[in-house]
Amino acid sequence: MPCPKAEYSRREKHQTSSANAAMQEHSRLLKRQVDHHVLCQESLLTGSFLGLDAQRRQQALVMAEPEFKKTSLNTVNRYRNRGVYDYKTVHDVIDKSPLLHISFSPSPSGSESSGDGESRYPVILPMMGCTGEFHNHGHDSAHQEPRDIYLHGYITSRLMRLASTYESHAPENGMPVCVAATLLDGVVLALTPNHHSCNYRSVVVYGRAHVVTDEAERKWAMELIMDNMVPGRWAATRYPSEAEQRRTGILRVEIDSASAKVRAGTTGEDRADLKDEEMRRRVWAGVVPAYLVWGEPVPAPTNLMEPTPRYIEEWRTRETREAEKYAHAAAK
C-alpha cells in the first residue's frame, strides 16, 4: 500500500534537502578520482614514483587504499601496470557504471538440461546495481572493507529463480557469478593501427549471489540502487506499493575477489615511427576523449510538473561535467 498521506507530505517536503545530501555524498565518494587514477597509474604502477617531487610523492602514499588480495583469479596479466586492486577504485567504477553485466551458468550443475543443449552456454545479463553495506549503512567505512553489490530485477526472472535454487541447496554458498563494469574515457588514435587503444576504467568481480529476503534490507537496497542512479530520486517519487515491492527481486553479491584495470594517457608509439617526421605530418595521432552526456530532460506526455526539478538538473549537469573533466585529464 502507498504511504499514508502525512508520511508522503513529509517526504515531499524534505525531498530537496534529501537530494542535496545524497548528491554531496555521491560527489564525496568520487572526489580526487582523476588524481587517484592518473597519479597512481603514472607513478606507483609504472615505477616513476621516485621521480616525483616530495609533495606529489606524499599524495601518492596517502592515496594508497586497502585492496583485494592478488590471486591467480583476479591478477591482471596483460599490462600488469594497469591493474588496480584497491576497494575504492573497484567500488567507484561499479557505482559510476549506468549498467552492470552479470554472468552465470544457466544451470546449477552446469550440465545440459534440454535436448537442444542451450544450457551449455554461459549467460550474461545487463542489470542495474551498485555497491553497498546494509549492516554498516549508517556509518562511513571509508572503503576499509569490500562492499557487497546489490542488483535489481524481476522476482520471477531466470536469474532470480536460479539464485533461489542455489539457496535451497546450499544457502551459505550462494550462486557463483561474475560482475563486470566498464567506463570508456577516450579513443586513443596512434600512428599505426597496432598501437590504437582506449582509455578506460573496468572492473571484474568474482562473487556469490544471494536472493535478499529480509524486508528491511530489500527496501534499503531498492532505495540505494535508485539514488545511486539519480541522487534524491527515491524521496521525490511515490512510495512503491506492497504489490510492486513483491514483484521486485534483489540480489546481493558477496565479493570474493575483484580487480580493476585502468588506462589513462596519450598514445604509445614505436621509436622508429617517432623519427619519421614525414609520416607524423601525414598521420594525426592523439586521444579523442569520451564521456557520457546526460542530455536535456524530455517530459513524459503525462507529466504535469514544471519546470524540471532542481535535483535532476544539478545531477545531470554535475555528472556530465565530472565525466568530461576526467576524460580530458586522462587524455594527457
Coordinates of C-alpha atoms in Angstrom, one line a residue:
M1 CA 0.0 0.0 0.0
P2 CA 1.2 3.6 -0.6
C3 CA 2.5 5.6 2.3
P4 CA -0.1 7.4 4.4
K5 CA -0.7 11.0 3.3
A6 CA 1.1 12.5 6.2
E7 CA 4.2 10.5 5.5
Y8 CA 4.1 11.3 1.8
S9 CA 3.8 15.0 2.6
R10 CA 6.8 14.8 4.9
R11 CA 8.8 13.0 2.2
E12 CA 7.7 15.6 -0.4
K13 CA 8.6 18.5 1.9
H14 CA 12.1 17.2 2.5
Q15 CA 12.9 15.9 -0.9
T16 CA 15.1 18.8 -1.8
S17 CA 17.3 18.5 1.3
S18 CA 17.5 14.8 0.9
A19 CA 18.5 15.2 -2.7
N20 CA 21.2 17.7 -1.8
A21 CA 22.6 15.4 1.0
A22 CA 22.6 12.4 -1.4
M23 CA 24.4 14.4 -4.1
Q24 CA 27.0 15.7 -1.7
E25 CA 27.7 12.1 -0.5
H26 CA 27.9 11.0 -4.2
S27 CA 30.3 13.7 -5.0
R28 CA 32.4 13.0 -1.9
L29 CA 32.9 9.4 -3.0
L30 CA 34.1 10.5 -6.4
K31 CA 36.4 13.2 -5.1
R32 CA 40.1 13.0 -6.3
Q33 CA 39.2 10.2 -8.7
V34 CA 41.1 11.8 -11.6
D35 CA 44.2 12.5 -9.4
H36 CA 43.9 9.0 -8.0
H37 CA 44.0 7.2 -11.3
V38 CA 46.3 9.5 -13.2
L39 CA 48.8 9.8 -10.3
C40 CA 48.8 6.1 -9.3
Q41 CA 48.9 4.8 -12.9
E42 CA 51.7 7.2 -13.9
S43 CA 53.8 6.8 -10.7
L44 CA 53.2 3.9 -8.3
L45 CA 52.3 1.5 -11.0
T46 CA 54.8 2.5 -13.6
G47 CA 57.9 2.8 -11.5
S48 CA 58.3 6.5 -11.7
F49 CA 57.3 7.1 -8.1
L50 CA 60.8 8.1 -7.1
G51 CA 60.9 10.8 -9.8
L52 CA 58.0 12.7 -8.2
D53 CA 58.6 15.7 -6.1
A54 CA 58.1 15.3 -2.3
Q55 CA 54.6 16.7 -2.3
R56 CA 53.3 14.5 -5.1
R57 CA 55.1 11.5 -3.6
Q58 CA 53.3 12.1 -0.3
Q59 CA 50.0 12.4 -2.2
A60 CA 50.6 9.0 -3.8
L61 CA 51.3 7.4 -0.5
V62 CA 48.2 8.9 1.1
M63 CA 46.1 7.6 -1.8
A64 CA 47.2 4.0 -1.1
E65 CA 44.0 2.2 -0.2
P66 CA 43.1 -1.2 1.3
E67 CA 42.9 -3.6 -1.5
F68 CA 41.8 -7.1 -2.7
K69 CA 44.4 -9.8 -2.3
K70 CA 46.1 -10.7 -5.6
T71 CA 45.4 -14.3 -6.7
S72 CA 45.5 -16.3 -9.9
L73 CA 41.8 -15.4 -10.2
N74 CA 42.0 -11.6 -10.2
T75 CA 45.5 -10.7 -11.1
V76 CA 45.8 -8.6 -14.3
N77 CA 48.3 -10.4 -16.5
R78 CA 48.3 -8.3 -19.7
Y79 CA 49.7 -4.8 -19.0
R80 CA 50.1 -5.5 -15.3
N81 CA 50.9 -1.8 -14.6
R82 CA 47.2 -1.1 -15.4
G83 CA 45.9 -3.4 -12.7
V84 CA 44.3 -1.7 -9.7
Y85 CA 43.1 -3.6 -6.6
D86 CA 42.0 -1.1 -4.0
Y87 CA 38.5 -1.3 -2.8
K88 CA 37.7 2.4 -3.5
T89 CA 38.6 2.1 -7.2
V90 CA 36.6 -1.1 -7.6
H91 CA 33.6 0.4 -5.8
D92 CA 33.7 3.7 -7.7
V93 CA 33.8 2.1 -11.2
I94 CA 30.8 -0.1 -10.3
D95 CA 28.8 2.8 -8.8
K96 CA 29.5 5.1 -11.8
S97 CA 28.5 2.5 -14.4
P98 CA 24.9 3.0 -15.7
L99 CA 24.7 -0.7 -16.3
L100 CA 26.4 -3.7 -14.8
H101 CA 26.8 -7.1 -16.5
I102 CA 26.4 -10.3 -14.5
S103 CA 27.4 -13.6 -15.9
F104 CA 26.5 -17.1 -14.6
S105 CA 26.0 -20.7 -15.6
P106 CA 22.4 -21.3 -16.6
S107 CA 22.0 -24.5 -14.5
P108 CA 23.3 -25.3 -11.0
S109 CA 25.1 -28.4 -12.3
G110 CA 26.5 -26.7 -15.4
S111 CA 25.2 -29.7 -17.5
E112 CA 22.7 -29.7 -20.3
S113 CA 19.1 -29.6 -19.2
S114 CA 17.4 -29.6 -22.6
G115 CA 17.8 -31.6 -25.7
D116 CA 19.0 -28.6 -27.8
G117 CA 21.9 -28.0 -25.4
E118 CA 21.1 -24.4 -24.7
S119 CA 22.3 -24.6 -21.1
R120 CA 25.8 -25.3 -22.3
Y121 CA 26.2 -21.6 -23.0
P122 CA 27.1 -19.1 -20.2
V123 CA 24.6 -16.3 -19.7
I124 CA 25.4 -12.6 -19.4
L125 CA 22.7 -10.0 -18.5
P126 CA 22.7 -6.2 -18.2
M127 CA 21.3 -5.1 -14.8
M128 CA 21.0 -2.0 -12.6
G129 CA 23.0 -2.1 -9.5
C130 CA 25.6 -0.6 -7.1
T131 CA 27.7 -1.3 -4.1
G132 CA 26.5 -1.0 -0.5
E133 CA 26.8 -2.2 3.1
F134 CA 23.5 -2.9 4.7
H135 CA 24.8 -3.8 8.1
N136 CA 27.0 -0.7 8.1
H137 CA 25.0 1.7 6.1
G138 CA 24.7 4.3 8.9
H139 CA 28.5 4.6 9.1
D140 CA 31.2 5.6 6.6
S141 CA 33.7 2.7 6.3
A142 CA 35.9 4.8 4.1
H143 CA 36.4 1.7 1.8
Q144 CA 38.3 -0.2 4.5
E145 CA 36.3 -3.4 3.6
P146 CA 34.9 -4.7 0.3
R147 CA 31.2 -3.8 -0.1
D148 CA 28.5 -6.1 -1.5
I149 CA 26.9 -5.5 -4.9
Y150 CA 23.1 -5.1 -5.0
L151 CA 21.3 -5.9 -8.3
H152 CA 17.7 -5.2 -9.1
G153 CA 15.5 -7.4 -11.3
Y154 CA 12.1 -9.0 -11.7
I155 CA 11.4 -11.6 -9.0
T156 CA 10.4 -14.4 -11.4
S157 CA 13.3 -13.9 -13.8
R158 CA 15.5 -16.8 -14.6
L159 CA 18.4 -15.3 -12.7
M160 CA 16.3 -14.8 -9.5
R161 CA 14.8 -18.3 -9.8
L162 CA 18.2 -19.8 -10.3
A163 CA 19.7 -18.0 -7.4
S164 CA 16.8 -19.3 -5.2
T165 CA 17.6 -22.8 -6.4
Y166 CA 21.2 -22.4 -5.2
E167 CA 19.9 -21.0 -1.9
S168 CA 17.8 -24.1 -1.3
H169 CA 20.7 -26.4 -1.9
A170 CA 23.5 -24.5 0.0
P171 CA 22.3 -21.2 1.4
E172 CA 25.7 -20.4 2.8
N173 CA 27.4 -20.6 -0.6
G174 CA 25.1 -18.7 -2.9
M175 CA 25.3 -18.8 -6.7
P176 CA 28.7 -18.3 -8.3
V177 CA 28.7 -15.2 -10.6
C178 CA 30.9 -12.6 -12.2
V179 CA 30.0 -8.9 -12.4
A180 CA 31.7 -6.6 -14.9
A181 CA 31.6 -2.8 -15.2
T182 CA 33.3 -0.5 -17.8
L183 CA 33.6 3.2 -18.3
L184 CA 35.0 4.4 -21.7
D185 CA 37.1 7.6 -21.3
G186 CA 38.6 8.0 -24.7
V187 CA 39.7 6.5 -28.1
V188 CA 43.5 6.5 -28.5
L189 CA 44.5 7.0 -32.1
A190 CA 48.1 6.2 -32.7
L191 CA 50.4 6.3 -35.8
T192 CA 49.9 2.7 -36.5
P193 CA 46.7 0.5 -36.1
N194 CA 48.6 -1.9 -33.7
H195 CA 49.1 0.9 -31.2
H196 CA 45.5 2.1 -31.2
S197 CA 43.7 1.7 -27.8
C198 CA 41.1 3.2 -25.5
N199 CA 41.3 5.0 -22.2
Y200 CA 39.0 3.2 -19.8
R201 CA 38.2 2.1 -16.3
S202 CA 37.0 -1.5 -15.9
V203 CA 36.2 -3.9 -13.1
V204 CA 35.7 -7.7 -12.9
V205 CA 34.2 -9.1 -9.7
Y206 CA 34.0 -12.8 -8.7
G207 CA 31.4 -13.5 -6.0
R208 CA 28.4 -15.3 -4.7
A209 CA 24.9 -14.1 -5.3
H210 CA 22.1 -14.4 -2.7
V211 CA 18.4 -13.5 -3.0
V212 CA 17.6 -10.9 -0.4
T213 CA 14.6 -12.0 1.6
D214 CA 14.9 -9.7 4.7
E215 CA 12.3 -6.9 4.1
A216 CA 14.4 -4.2 5.7
E217 CA 17.4 -5.0 3.5
R218 CA 15.2 -5.3 0.4
K219 CA 13.7 -1.8 0.9
W220 CA 17.0 -0.3 1.7
A221 CA 18.6 -1.8 -1.4
M222 CA 15.8 -0.6 -3.7
E223 CA 16.4 3.0 -2.4
L224 CA 20.1 2.5 -2.6
I225 CA 20.0 1.5 -6.3
M226 CA 17.6 4.3 -7.2
D227 CA 19.6 7.0 -5.5
N228 CA 22.8 5.7 -7.0
M229 CA 21.3 6.4 -10.4
V230 CA 19.8 9.8 -9.6
P231 CA 20.6 11.0 -6.1
G232 CA 17.5 12.1 -4.2
R233 CA 15.1 10.4 -6.7
W234 CA 13.6 7.9 -4.2
A235 CA 12.4 10.6 -1.8
A236 CA 10.9 12.5 -4.8
T237 CA 8.6 9.7 -6.0
R238 CA 5.5 7.9 -4.9
Y239 CA 6.4 5.1 -2.4
P240 CA 6.1 1.7 -4.1
S241 CA 3.0 -0.4 -3.2
E242 CA 3.3 -3.7 -1.5
A243 CA 2.5 -5.5 -4.8
E244 CA 5.2 -3.5 -6.5
Q245 CA 7.7 -4.5 -3.9
R246 CA 6.8 -8.1 -4.0
R247 CA 7.4 -8.1 -7.8
T248 CA 10.9 -6.7 -7.3
G249 CA 13.8 -9.1 -6.8
I250 CA 17.1 -8.0 -5.2
L251 CA 20.4 -9.9 -5.4
R252 CA 23.2 -9.3 -3.0
V253 CA 26.6 -10.4 -4.4
E254 CA 29.3 -11.0 -1.8
I255 CA 32.6 -10.2 -3.4
D256 CA 35.3 -12.9 -3.0
S257 CA 37.8 -11.3 -5.4
A258 CA 38.0 -8.4 -7.7
S259 CA 40.3 -6.2 -9.7
A260 CA 40.2 -3.0 -11.8
K261 CA 42.1 -2.2 -15.0
V262 CA 42.7 1.4 -15.9
R263 CA 44.3 3.0 -18.9
A264 CA 45.0 6.7 -18.9
G265 CA 47.3 8.7 -21.1
T266 CA 48.2 9.6 -24.6
T267 CA 49.5 7.4 -27.4
G268 CA 52.4 4.9 -27.2
E269 CA 54.5 4.9 -30.4
D270 CA 57.4 3.0 -31.8
R271 CA 60.7 4.8 -31.6
A272 CA 61.2 4.3 -35.4
D273 CA 57.8 6.0 -36.1
L274 CA 58.7 9.0 -33.9
K275 CA 61.8 9.5 -36.0
D276 CA 59.7 9.6 -39.2
E277 CA 58.6 13.3 -39.3
E278 CA 57.1 13.0 -42.8
M279 CA 54.8 10.2 -41.5
R280 CA 54.0 12.2 -38.4
R281 CA 52.9 15.1 -40.5
R282 CA 50.6 12.8 -42.6
V283 CA 49.0 10.8 -39.8
W284 CA 47.1 12.5 -36.9
A285 CA 47.8 11.0 -33.5
G286 CA 46.1 11.7 -30.2
V287 CA 43.2 11.0 -28.0
V288 CA 39.5 11.7 -28.6
P289 CA 38.0 12.0 -25.0
A290 CA 34.8 10.0 -24.5
Y291 CA 32.3 10.5 -21.7
L292 CA 28.6 10.1 -21.0
V293 CA 26.5 13.2 -21.5
W294 CA 23.2 13.4 -19.7
G295 CA 21.0 15.5 -22.0
E296 CA 18.1 17.9 -21.6
P297 CA 15.2 16.1 -19.9
V298 CA 12.2 15.3 -22.1
P299 CA 8.9 15.4 -20.1
A300 CA 6.6 12.4 -20.4
P301 CA 3.2 13.2 -22.2
T302 CA 1.5 12.6 -18.8
N303 CA 3.9 14.9 -16.9
L304 CA 2.2 17.8 -15.1
M305 CA 5.2 19.1 -13.1
E306 CA 7.0 22.2 -14.4
P307 CA 9.8 23.0 -14.5
T308 CA 12.3 20.1 -14.3
P309 CA 13.2 19.6 -10.6
R310 CA 16.4 21.2 -9.5
Y311 CA 17.9 18.0 -8.2
I312 CA 17.6 16.4 -11.6
E313 CA 19.2 19.4 -13.3
E314 CA 22.0 19.5 -10.8
W315 CA 22.6 15.8 -11.1
R316 CA 22.8 15.6 -14.9
T317 CA 25.0 18.7 -15.3
R318 CA 27.4 17.7 -12.5
E319 CA 27.8 14.1 -13.8
T320 CA 28.4 15.3 -17.3
R321 CA 30.9 17.9 -16.2
E322 CA 32.8 15.5 -14.0
A323 CA 32.9 12.8 -16.7
E324 CA 34.2 15.4 -19.2
K325 CA 36.9 16.6 -16.8
Y326 CA 38.1 13.1 -16.1
A327 CA 38.2 12.1 -19.8
H328 CA 40.2 15.2 -20.8
A329 CA 42.6 14.7 -17.8
A330 CA 43.1 11.1 -18.7
A331 CA 43.9 12.0 -22.4
K332 CA 47.1 13.8 -21.4

